[in-house]
PDB file of C-alpha atoms in Angstrom:
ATOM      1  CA  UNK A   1     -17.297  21.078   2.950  1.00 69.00           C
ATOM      2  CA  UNK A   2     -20.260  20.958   1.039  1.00 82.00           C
ATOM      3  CA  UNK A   3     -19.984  18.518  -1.898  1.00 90.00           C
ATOM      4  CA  UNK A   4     -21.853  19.397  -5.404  1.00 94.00           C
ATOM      5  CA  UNK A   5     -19.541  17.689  -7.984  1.00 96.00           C
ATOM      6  CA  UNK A   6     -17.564  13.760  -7.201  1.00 96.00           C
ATOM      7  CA  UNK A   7     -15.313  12.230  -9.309  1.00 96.00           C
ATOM      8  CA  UNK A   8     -15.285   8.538  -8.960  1.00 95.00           C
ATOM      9  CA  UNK A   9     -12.319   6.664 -10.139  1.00 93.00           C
ATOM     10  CA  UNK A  10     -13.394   2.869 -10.440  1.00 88.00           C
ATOM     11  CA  UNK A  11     -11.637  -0.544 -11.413  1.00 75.00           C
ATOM     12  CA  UNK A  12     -13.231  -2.994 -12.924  1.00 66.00           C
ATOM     13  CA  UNK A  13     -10.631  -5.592 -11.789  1.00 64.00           C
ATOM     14  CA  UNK A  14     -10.940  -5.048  -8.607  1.00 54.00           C
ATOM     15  CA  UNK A  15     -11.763  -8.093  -7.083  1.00 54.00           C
ATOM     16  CA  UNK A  16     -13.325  -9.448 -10.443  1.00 57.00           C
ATOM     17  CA  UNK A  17     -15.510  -6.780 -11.200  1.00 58.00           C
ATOM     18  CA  UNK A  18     -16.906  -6.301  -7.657  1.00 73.00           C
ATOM     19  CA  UNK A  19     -15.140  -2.373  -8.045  1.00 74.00           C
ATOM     20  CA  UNK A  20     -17.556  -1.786 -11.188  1.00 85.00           C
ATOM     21  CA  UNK A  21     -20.577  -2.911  -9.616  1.00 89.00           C
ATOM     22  CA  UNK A  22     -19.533  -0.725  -5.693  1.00 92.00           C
ATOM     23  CA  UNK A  23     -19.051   2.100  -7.910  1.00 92.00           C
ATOM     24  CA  UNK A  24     -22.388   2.422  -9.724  1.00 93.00           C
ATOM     25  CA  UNK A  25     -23.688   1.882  -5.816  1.00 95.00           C
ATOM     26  CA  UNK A  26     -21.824   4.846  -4.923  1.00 96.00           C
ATOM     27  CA  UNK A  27     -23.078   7.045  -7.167  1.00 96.00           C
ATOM     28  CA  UNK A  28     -26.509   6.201  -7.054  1.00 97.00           C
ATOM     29  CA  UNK A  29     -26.343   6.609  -3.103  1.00 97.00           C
ATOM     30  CA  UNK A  30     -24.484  10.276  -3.836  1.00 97.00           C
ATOM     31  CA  UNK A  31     -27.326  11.430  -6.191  1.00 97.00           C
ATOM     32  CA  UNK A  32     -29.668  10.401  -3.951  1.00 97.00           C
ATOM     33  CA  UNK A  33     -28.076  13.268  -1.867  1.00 96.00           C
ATOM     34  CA  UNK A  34     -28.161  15.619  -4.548  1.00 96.00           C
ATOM     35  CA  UNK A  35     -24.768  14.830  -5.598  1.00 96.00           C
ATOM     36  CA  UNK A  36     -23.711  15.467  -9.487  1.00 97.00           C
ATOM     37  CA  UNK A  37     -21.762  12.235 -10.202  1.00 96.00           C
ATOM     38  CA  UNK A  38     -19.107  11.215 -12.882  1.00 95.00           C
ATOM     39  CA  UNK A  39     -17.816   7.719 -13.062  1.00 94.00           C
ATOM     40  CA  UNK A  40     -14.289   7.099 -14.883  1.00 91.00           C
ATOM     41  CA  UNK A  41     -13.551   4.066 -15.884  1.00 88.00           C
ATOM     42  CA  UNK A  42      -9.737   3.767 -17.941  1.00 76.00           C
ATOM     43  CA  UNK A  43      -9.431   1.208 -20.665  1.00 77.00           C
ATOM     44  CA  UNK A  44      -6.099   0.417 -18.884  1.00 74.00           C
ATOM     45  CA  UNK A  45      -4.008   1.351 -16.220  1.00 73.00           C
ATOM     46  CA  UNK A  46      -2.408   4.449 -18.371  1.00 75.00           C
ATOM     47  CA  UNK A  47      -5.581   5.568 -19.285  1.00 81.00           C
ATOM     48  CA  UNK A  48      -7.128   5.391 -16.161  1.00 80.00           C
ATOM     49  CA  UNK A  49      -4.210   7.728 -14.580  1.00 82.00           C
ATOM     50  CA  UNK A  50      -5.105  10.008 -17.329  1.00 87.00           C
ATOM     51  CA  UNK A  51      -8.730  10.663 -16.826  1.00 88.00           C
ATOM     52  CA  UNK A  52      -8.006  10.813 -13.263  1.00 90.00           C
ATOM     53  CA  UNK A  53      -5.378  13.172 -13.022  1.00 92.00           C
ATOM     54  CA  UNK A  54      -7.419  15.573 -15.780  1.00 93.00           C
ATOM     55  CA  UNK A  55     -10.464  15.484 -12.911  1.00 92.00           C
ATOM     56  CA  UNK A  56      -8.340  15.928 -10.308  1.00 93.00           C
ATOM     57  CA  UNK A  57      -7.782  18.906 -11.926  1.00 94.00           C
ATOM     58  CA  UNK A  58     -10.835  20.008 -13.021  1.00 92.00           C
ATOM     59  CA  UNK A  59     -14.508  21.308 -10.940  1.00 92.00           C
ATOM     60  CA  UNK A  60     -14.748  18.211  -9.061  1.00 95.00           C
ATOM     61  CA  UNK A  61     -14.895  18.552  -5.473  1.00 95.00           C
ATOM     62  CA  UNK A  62     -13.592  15.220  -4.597  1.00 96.00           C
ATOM     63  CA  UNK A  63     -12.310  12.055  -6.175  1.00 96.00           C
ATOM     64  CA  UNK A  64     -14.070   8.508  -4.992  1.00 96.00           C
ATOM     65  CA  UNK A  65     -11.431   5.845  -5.355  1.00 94.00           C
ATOM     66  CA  UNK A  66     -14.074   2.612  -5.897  1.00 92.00           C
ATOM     67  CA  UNK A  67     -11.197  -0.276  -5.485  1.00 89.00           C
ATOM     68  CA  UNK A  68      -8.288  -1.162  -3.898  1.00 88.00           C
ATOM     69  CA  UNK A  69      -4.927  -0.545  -2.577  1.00 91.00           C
ATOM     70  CA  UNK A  70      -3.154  -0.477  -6.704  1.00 88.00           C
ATOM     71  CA  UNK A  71      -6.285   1.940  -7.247  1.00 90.00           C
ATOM     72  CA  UNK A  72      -5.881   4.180  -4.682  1.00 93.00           C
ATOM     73  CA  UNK A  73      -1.982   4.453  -5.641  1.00 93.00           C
ATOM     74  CA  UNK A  74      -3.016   5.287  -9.148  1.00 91.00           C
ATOM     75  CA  UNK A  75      -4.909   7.968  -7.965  1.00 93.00           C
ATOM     76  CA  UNK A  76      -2.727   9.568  -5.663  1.00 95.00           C
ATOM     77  CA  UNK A  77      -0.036   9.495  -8.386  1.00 93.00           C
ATOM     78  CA  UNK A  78      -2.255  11.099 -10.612  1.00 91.00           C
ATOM     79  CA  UNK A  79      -4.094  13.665  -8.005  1.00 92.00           C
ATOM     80  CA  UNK A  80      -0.857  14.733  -6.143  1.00 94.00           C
ATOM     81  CA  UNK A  81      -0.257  18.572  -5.877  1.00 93.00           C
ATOM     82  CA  UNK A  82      -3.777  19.275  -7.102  1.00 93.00           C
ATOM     83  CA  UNK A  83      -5.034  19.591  -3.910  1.00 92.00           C
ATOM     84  CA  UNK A  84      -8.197  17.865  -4.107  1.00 95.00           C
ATOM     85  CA  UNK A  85      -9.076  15.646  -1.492  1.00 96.00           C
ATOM     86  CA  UNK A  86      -9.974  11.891  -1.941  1.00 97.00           C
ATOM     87  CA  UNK A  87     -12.220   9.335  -0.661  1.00 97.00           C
ATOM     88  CA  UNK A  88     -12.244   5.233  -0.838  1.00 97.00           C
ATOM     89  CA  UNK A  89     -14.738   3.095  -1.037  1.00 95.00           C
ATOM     90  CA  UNK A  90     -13.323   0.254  -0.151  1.00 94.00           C
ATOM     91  CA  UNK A  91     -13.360  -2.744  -3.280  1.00 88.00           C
ATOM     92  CA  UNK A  92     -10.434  -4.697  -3.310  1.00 83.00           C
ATOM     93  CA  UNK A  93      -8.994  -8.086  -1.759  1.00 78.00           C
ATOM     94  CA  UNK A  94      -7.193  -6.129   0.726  1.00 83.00           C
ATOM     95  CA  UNK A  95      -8.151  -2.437   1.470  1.00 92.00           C
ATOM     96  CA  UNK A  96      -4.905  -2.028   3.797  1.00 94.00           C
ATOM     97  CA  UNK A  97      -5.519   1.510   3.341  1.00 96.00           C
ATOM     98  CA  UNK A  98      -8.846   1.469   4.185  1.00 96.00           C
ATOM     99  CA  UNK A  99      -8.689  -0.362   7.212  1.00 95.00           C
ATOM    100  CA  UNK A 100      -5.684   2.135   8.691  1.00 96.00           C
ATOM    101  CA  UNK A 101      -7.741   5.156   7.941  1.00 97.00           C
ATOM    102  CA  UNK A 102     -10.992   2.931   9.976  1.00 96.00           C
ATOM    103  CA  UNK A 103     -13.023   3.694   6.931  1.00 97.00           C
ATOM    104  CA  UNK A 104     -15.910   1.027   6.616  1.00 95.00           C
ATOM    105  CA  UNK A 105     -16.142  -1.444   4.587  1.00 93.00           C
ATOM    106  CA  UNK A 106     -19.100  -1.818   3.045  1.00 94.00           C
ATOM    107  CA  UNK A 107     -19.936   0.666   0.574  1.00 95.00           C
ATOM    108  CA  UNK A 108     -22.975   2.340   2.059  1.00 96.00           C
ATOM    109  CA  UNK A 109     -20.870   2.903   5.505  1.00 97.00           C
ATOM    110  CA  UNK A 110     -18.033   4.263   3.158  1.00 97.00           C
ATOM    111  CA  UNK A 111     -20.458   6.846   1.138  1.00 97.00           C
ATOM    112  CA  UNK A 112     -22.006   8.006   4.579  1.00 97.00           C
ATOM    113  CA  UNK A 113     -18.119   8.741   5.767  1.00 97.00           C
ATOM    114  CA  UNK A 114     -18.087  11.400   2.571  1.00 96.00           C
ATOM    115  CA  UNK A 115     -21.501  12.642   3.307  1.00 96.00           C
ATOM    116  CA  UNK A 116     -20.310  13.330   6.596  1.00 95.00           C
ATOM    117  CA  UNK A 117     -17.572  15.923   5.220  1.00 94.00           C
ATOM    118  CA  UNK A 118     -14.851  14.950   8.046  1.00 96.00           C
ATOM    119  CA  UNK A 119     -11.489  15.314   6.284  1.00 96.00           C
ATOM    120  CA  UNK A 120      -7.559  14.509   7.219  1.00 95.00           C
ATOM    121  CA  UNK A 121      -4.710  15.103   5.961  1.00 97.00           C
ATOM    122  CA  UNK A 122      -2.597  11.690   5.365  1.00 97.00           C
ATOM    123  CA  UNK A 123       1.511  11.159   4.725  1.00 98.00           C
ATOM    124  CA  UNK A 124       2.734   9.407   1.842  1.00 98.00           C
ATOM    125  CA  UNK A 125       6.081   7.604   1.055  1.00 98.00           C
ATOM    126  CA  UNK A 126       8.053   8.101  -2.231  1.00 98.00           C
ATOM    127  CA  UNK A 127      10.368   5.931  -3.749  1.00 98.00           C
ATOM    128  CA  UNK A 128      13.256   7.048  -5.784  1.00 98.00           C
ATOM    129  CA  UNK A 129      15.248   4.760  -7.875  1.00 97.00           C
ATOM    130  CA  UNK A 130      18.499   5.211  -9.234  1.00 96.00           C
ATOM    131  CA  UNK A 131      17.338   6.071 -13.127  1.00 96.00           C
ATOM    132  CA  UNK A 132      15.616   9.379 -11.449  1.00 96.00           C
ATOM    133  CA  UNK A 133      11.937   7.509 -11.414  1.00 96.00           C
ATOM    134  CA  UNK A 134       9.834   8.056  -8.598  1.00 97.00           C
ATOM    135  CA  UNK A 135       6.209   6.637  -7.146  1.00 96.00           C
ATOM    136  CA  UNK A 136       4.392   7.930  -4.239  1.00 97.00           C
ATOM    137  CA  UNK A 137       2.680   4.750  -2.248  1.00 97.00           C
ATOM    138  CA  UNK A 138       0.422   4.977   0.555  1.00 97.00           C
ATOM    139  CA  UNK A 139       0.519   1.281   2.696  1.00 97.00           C
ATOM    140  CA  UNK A 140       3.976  -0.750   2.596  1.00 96.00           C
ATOM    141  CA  UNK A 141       7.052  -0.600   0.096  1.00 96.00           C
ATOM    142  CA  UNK A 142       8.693  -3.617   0.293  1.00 91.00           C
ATOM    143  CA  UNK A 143      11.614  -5.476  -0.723  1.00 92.00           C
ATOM    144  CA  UNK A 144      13.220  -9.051  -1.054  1.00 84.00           C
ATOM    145  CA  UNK A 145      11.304 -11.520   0.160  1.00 78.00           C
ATOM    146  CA  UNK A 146       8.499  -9.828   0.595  1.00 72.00           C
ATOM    147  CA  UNK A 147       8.655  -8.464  -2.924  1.00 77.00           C
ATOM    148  CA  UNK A 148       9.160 -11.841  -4.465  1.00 77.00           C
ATOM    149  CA  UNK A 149       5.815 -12.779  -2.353  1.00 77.00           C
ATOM    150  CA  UNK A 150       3.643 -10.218  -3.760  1.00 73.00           C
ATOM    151  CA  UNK A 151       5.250 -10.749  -7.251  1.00 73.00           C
ATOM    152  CA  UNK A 152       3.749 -14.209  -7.190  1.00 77.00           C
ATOM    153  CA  UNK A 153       0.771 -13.353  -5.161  1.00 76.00           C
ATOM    154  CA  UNK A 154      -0.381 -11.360  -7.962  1.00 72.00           C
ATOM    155  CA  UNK A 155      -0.062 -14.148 -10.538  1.00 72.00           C
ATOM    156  CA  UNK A 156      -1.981 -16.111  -8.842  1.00 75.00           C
ATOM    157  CA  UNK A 157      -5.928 -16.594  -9.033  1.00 70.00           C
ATOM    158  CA  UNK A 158      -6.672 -19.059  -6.358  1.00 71.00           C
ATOM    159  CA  UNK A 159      -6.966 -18.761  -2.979  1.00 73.00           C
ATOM    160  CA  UNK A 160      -8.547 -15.404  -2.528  1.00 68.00           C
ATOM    161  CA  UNK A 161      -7.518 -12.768   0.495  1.00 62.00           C
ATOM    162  CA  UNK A 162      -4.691 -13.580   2.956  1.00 61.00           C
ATOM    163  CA  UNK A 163      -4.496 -17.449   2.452  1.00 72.00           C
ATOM    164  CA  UNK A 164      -3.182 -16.036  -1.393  1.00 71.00           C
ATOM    165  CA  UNK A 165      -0.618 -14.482   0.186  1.00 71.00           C
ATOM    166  CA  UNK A 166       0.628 -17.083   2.715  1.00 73.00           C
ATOM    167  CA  UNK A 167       0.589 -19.996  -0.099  1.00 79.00           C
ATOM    168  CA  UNK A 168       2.871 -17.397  -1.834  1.00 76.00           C
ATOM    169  CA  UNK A 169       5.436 -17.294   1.207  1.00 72.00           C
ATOM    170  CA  UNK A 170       5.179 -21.155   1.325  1.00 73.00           C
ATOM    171  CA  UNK A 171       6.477 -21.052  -2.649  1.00 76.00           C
ATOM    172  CA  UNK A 172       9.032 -18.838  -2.591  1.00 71.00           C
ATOM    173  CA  UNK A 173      10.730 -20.408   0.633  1.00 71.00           C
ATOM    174  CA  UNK A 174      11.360 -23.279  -1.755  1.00 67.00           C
ATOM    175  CA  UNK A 175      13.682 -21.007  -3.930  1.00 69.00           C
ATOM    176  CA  UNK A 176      14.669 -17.944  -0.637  1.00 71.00           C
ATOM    177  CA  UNK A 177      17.761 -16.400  -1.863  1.00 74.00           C
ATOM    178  CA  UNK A 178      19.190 -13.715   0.925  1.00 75.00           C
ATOM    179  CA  UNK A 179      20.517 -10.316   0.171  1.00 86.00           C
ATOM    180  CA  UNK A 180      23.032  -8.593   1.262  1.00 94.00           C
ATOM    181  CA  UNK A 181      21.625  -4.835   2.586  1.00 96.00           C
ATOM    182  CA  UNK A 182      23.395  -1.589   3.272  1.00 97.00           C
ATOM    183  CA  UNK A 183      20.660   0.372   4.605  1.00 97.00           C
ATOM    184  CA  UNK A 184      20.684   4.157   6.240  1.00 98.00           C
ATOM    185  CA  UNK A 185      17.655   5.057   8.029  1.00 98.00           C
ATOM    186  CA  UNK A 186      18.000   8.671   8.597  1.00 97.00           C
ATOM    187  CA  UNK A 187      21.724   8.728  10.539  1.00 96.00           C
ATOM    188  CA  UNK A 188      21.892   5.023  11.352  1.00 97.00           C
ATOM    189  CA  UNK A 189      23.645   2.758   9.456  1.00 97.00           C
ATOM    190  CA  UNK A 190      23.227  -1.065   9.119  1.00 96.00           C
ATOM    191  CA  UNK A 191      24.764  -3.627   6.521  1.00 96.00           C
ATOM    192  CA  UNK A 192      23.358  -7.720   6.962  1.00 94.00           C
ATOM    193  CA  UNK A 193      22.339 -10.180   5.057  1.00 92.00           C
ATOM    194  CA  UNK A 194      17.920  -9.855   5.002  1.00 91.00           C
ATOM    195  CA  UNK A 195      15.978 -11.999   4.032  1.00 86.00           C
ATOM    196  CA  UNK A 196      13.356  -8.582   3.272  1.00 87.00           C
ATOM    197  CA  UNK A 197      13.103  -4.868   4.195  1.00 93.00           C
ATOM    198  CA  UNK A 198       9.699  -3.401   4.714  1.00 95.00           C
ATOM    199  CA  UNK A 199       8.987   0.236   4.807  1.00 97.00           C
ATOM    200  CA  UNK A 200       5.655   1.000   6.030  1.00 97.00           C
ATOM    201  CA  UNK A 201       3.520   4.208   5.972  1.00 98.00           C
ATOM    202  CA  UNK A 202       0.549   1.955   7.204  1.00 97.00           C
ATOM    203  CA  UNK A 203       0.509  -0.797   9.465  1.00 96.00           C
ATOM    204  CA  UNK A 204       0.174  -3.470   7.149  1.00 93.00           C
ATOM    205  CA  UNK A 205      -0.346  -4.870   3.566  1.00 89.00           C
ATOM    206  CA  UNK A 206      -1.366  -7.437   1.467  1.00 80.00           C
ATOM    207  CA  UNK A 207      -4.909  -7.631   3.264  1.00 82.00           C
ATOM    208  CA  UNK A 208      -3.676  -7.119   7.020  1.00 85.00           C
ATOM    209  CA  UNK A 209      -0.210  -8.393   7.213  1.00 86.00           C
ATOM    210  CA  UNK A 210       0.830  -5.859   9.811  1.00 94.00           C
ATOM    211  CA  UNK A 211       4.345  -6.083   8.688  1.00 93.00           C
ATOM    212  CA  UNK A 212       5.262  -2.733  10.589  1.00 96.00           C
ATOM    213  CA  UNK A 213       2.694  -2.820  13.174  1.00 96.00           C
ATOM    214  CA  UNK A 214       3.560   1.036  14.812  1.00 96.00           C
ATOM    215  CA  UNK A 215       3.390   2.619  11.974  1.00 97.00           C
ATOM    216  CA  UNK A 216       1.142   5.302  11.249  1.00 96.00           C
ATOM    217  CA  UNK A 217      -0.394   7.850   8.773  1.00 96.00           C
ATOM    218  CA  UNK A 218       0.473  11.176  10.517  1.00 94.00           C
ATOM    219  CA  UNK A 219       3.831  11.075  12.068  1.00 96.00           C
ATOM    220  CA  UNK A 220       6.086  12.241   8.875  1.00 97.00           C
ATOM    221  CA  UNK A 221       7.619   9.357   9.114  1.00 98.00           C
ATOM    222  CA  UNK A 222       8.558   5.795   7.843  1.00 98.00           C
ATOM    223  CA  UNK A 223       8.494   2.655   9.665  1.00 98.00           C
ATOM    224  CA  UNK A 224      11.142  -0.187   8.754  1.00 98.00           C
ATOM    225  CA  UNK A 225      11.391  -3.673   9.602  1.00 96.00           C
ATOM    226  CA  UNK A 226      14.621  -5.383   8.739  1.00 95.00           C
ATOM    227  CA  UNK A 227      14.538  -9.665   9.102  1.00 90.00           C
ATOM    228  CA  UNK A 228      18.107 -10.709   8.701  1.00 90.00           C
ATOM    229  CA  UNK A 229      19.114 -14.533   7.318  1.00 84.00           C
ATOM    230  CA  UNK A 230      19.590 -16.548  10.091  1.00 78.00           C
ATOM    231  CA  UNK A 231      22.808 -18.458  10.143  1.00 70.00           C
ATOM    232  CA  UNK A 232      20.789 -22.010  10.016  1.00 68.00           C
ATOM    233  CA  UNK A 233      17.869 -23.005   8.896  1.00 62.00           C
ATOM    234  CA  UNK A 234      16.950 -20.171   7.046  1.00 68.00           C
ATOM    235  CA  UNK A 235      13.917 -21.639   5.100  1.00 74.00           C
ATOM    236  CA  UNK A 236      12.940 -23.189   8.269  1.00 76.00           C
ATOM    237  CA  UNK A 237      12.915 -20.168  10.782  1.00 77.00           C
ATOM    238  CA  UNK A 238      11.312 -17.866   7.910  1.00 73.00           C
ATOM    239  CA  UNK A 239       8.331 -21.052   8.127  1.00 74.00           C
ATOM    240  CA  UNK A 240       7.797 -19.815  11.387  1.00 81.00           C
ATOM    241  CA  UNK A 241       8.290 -16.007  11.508  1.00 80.00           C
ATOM    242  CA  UNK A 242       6.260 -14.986   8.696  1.00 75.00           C
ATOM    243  CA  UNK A 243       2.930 -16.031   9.645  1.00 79.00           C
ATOM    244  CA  UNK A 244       3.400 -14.032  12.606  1.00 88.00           C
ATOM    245  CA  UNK A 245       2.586 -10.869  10.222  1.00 86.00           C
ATOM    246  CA  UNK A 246      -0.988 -11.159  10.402  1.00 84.00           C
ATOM    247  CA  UNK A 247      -0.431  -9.914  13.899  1.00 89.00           C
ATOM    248  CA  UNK A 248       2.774  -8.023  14.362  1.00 92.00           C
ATOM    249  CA  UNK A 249       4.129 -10.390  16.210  1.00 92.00           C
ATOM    250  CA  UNK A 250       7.321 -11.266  14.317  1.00 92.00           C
ATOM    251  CA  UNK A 251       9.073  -7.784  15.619  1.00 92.00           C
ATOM    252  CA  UNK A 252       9.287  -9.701  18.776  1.00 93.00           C
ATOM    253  CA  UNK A 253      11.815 -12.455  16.974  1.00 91.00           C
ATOM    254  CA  UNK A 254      15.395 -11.657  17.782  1.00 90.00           C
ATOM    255  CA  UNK A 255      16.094 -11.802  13.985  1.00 90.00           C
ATOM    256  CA  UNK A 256      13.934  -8.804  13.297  1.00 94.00           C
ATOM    257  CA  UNK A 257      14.906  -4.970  13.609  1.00 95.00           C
ATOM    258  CA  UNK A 258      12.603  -2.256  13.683  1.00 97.00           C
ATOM    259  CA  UNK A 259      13.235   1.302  13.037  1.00 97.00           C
ATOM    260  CA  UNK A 260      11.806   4.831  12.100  1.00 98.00           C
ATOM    261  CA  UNK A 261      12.602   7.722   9.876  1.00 98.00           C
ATOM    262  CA  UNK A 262      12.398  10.139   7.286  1.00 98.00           C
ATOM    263  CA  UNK A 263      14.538   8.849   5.118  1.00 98.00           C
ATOM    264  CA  UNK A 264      15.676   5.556   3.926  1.00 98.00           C
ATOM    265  CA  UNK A 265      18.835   4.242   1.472  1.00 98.00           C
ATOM    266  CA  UNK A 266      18.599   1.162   0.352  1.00 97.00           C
ATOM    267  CA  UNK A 267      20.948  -0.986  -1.600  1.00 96.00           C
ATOM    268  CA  UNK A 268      21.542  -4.894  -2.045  1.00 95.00           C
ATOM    269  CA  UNK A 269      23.475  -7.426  -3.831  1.00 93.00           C
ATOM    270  CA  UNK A 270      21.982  -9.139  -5.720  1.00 89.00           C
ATOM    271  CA  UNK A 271      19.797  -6.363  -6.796  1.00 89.00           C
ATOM    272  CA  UNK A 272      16.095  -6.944  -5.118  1.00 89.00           C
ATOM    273  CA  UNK A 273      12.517  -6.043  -6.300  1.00 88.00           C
ATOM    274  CA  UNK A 274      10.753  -3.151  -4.715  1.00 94.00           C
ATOM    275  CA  UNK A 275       6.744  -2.867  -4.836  1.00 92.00           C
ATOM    276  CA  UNK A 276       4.648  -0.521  -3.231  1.00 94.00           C
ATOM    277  CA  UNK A 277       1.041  -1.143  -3.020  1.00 92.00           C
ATOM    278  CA  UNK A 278       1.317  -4.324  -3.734  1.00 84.00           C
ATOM    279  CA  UNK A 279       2.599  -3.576  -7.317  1.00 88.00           C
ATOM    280  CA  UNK A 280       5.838  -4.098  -8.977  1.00 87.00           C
ATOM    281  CA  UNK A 281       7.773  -0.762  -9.872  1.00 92.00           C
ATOM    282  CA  UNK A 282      11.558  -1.674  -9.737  1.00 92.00           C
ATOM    283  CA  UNK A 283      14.577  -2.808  -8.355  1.00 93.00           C
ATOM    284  CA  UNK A 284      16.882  -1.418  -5.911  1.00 95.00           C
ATOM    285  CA  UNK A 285      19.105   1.088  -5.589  1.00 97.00           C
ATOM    286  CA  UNK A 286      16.363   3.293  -4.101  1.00 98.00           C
ATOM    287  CA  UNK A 287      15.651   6.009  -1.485  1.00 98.00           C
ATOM    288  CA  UNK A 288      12.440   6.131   0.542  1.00 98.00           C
ATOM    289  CA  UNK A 289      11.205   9.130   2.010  1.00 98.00           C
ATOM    290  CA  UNK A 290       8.324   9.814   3.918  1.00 98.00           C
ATOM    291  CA  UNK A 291       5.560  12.892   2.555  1.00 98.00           C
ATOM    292  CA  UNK A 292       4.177  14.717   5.523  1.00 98.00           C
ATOM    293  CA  UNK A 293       0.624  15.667   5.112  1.00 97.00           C
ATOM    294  CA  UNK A 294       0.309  15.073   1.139  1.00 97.00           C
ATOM    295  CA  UNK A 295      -3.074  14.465   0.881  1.00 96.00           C
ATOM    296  CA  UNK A 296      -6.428  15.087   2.507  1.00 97.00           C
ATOM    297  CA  UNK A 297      -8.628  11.781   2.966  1.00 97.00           C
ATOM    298  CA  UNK A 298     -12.410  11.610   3.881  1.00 97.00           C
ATOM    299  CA  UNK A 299     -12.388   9.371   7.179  1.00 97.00           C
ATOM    300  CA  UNK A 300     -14.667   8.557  10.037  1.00 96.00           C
ATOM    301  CA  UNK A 301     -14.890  11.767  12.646  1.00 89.00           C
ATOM    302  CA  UNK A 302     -14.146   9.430  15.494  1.00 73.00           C
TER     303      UNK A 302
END
């Protein structure tokens, strides 16, 4: 694919302004290749979404996601069914994405990966909640605890990176409130009190918590991990499982169910937060689904 015309969508809170600065990078390295550049930059989220979906569907040839994992979800919300392909250079605290698809990350590595012209085509997952709203995500939808984590992850601004994240586990154990779960993964059936449901498209989230380790990009399908409440000690045995995330290790823990599917119904009392992407977007009732093939990322040829 020869590239004359890229789109790049940057944000400028990406890791405190570190997804401006990799963007202006970007598209001096792609001029330098003879590359006619545009940089978008939204005054918010909405308006961000807006000039990106009105380029994906314009001349460009491809759009350059400069940020991380909540950018790259804006995109693909506002790019789906254009069929223009996208690339990442890689600019948040996380990059789960990133790192599934082995794109580099530095930013010259991650420009040389779109020079190079080697395309794939990537699944997606969609939620559907009960009010008839939907969002596509591309890494982890999660639920309960895991939810509540990110939820307070995101509020804070100290520590940076994964030790964010595992302070925010520490805080909410102080407060863990179990839900009850019916949940249908294509024809199975389960109803237990969790502690969180994870749905994963990727192998991990929240800056390589490889909360469903197996998972992968081009399968068609969804990965679940279930972690029910364990009769005693809850607070305590959670203390222990979680920080076995950073390396998949907690699907080993008799408390812990994995699965796979297309499709997933979830419901739980009392109602629990869903994000995808590491952002907020409701509560369940919801269905999950997986999106074969929705998109076409630049990635390493290897």
């Amino acid at each position: 694919m020869t590239i004359r015309h890229a789109t790049i969508v940057a944000s400028p809170y990406a890791r405190h302004g570190t997804g401006l600065r990799l963007a202006h990078r970007a598209a001096d390295l792609l001029r330098a290749h003879g590359v006619e550049v545009e940089v978008i930059v939204g005054e918010d989220i909405a308006d961000a979404a807006e000039r990106a979906g009105k380029a994906a569907r314009g001349d460009t040839d491809v759009l350059v996601i400069a940020g991380g994992d909540g950018t790259v979800r804006l995109t693909v919300e506002a790019a789906y069914g254009s069929g223009k392909p996208l690339a990442v250079i890689p600019a948040g605290s996380g990059n789960d994405f990133a790192r599934n698809l082995g794109i580099p990350l530095d930013v010259d590595s991650a420009v040389q990966v779109v020079l190079d012209g080697h395309r794939k085509p990537v699944d997606l997952g969609r939620v559907t909640f009960a009010d008839g709203r939907t969002a596509l995500f591309s890494t982890v939808a999660a639920t309960g605890f895991d939810a509540a984590v990110t939820a307070r992850a995101n509020e804070m601004r100290w520590p940076k990176g994964q030790a964010r994240y595992t302070l925010a586990a520490l805080l909410e154990l102080i407060g863990l409130r179990p839900h009850h779960y019916q949940a249908r993964v294509d024809d199975t059936t389960i109803e237990d009190d969790l502690i969180f449901a994870a749905i994963g498209n990727t192998t991990s989230y929240g800056g390589g918590m490889r909360i469903t380790p197996k998972a992968t990009v081009s399968d068609g399908l969804l990965d679940v991990t279930l972690a029910r409440t364990p009769a005693r000690l809850p607070r305590l045995t959670l203390a222990r499982v979680f920080p076995k995330v950073f390396t998949g290790k907690h699907v080993d823990h008799p408390l812990v169910r994995t699965l796979r599917g297309a499709e997933i119904e979830l419901y739980s009392d009392p109602p629990a937060l869903v994000s995808v992407d590491g952002d907020l977007v409701g509560g369940l009732p919801a269905v999950l689904e997986a999106v074969p093939r929705a998109i076409e990322v630049f990635t390493p040829a290897r």
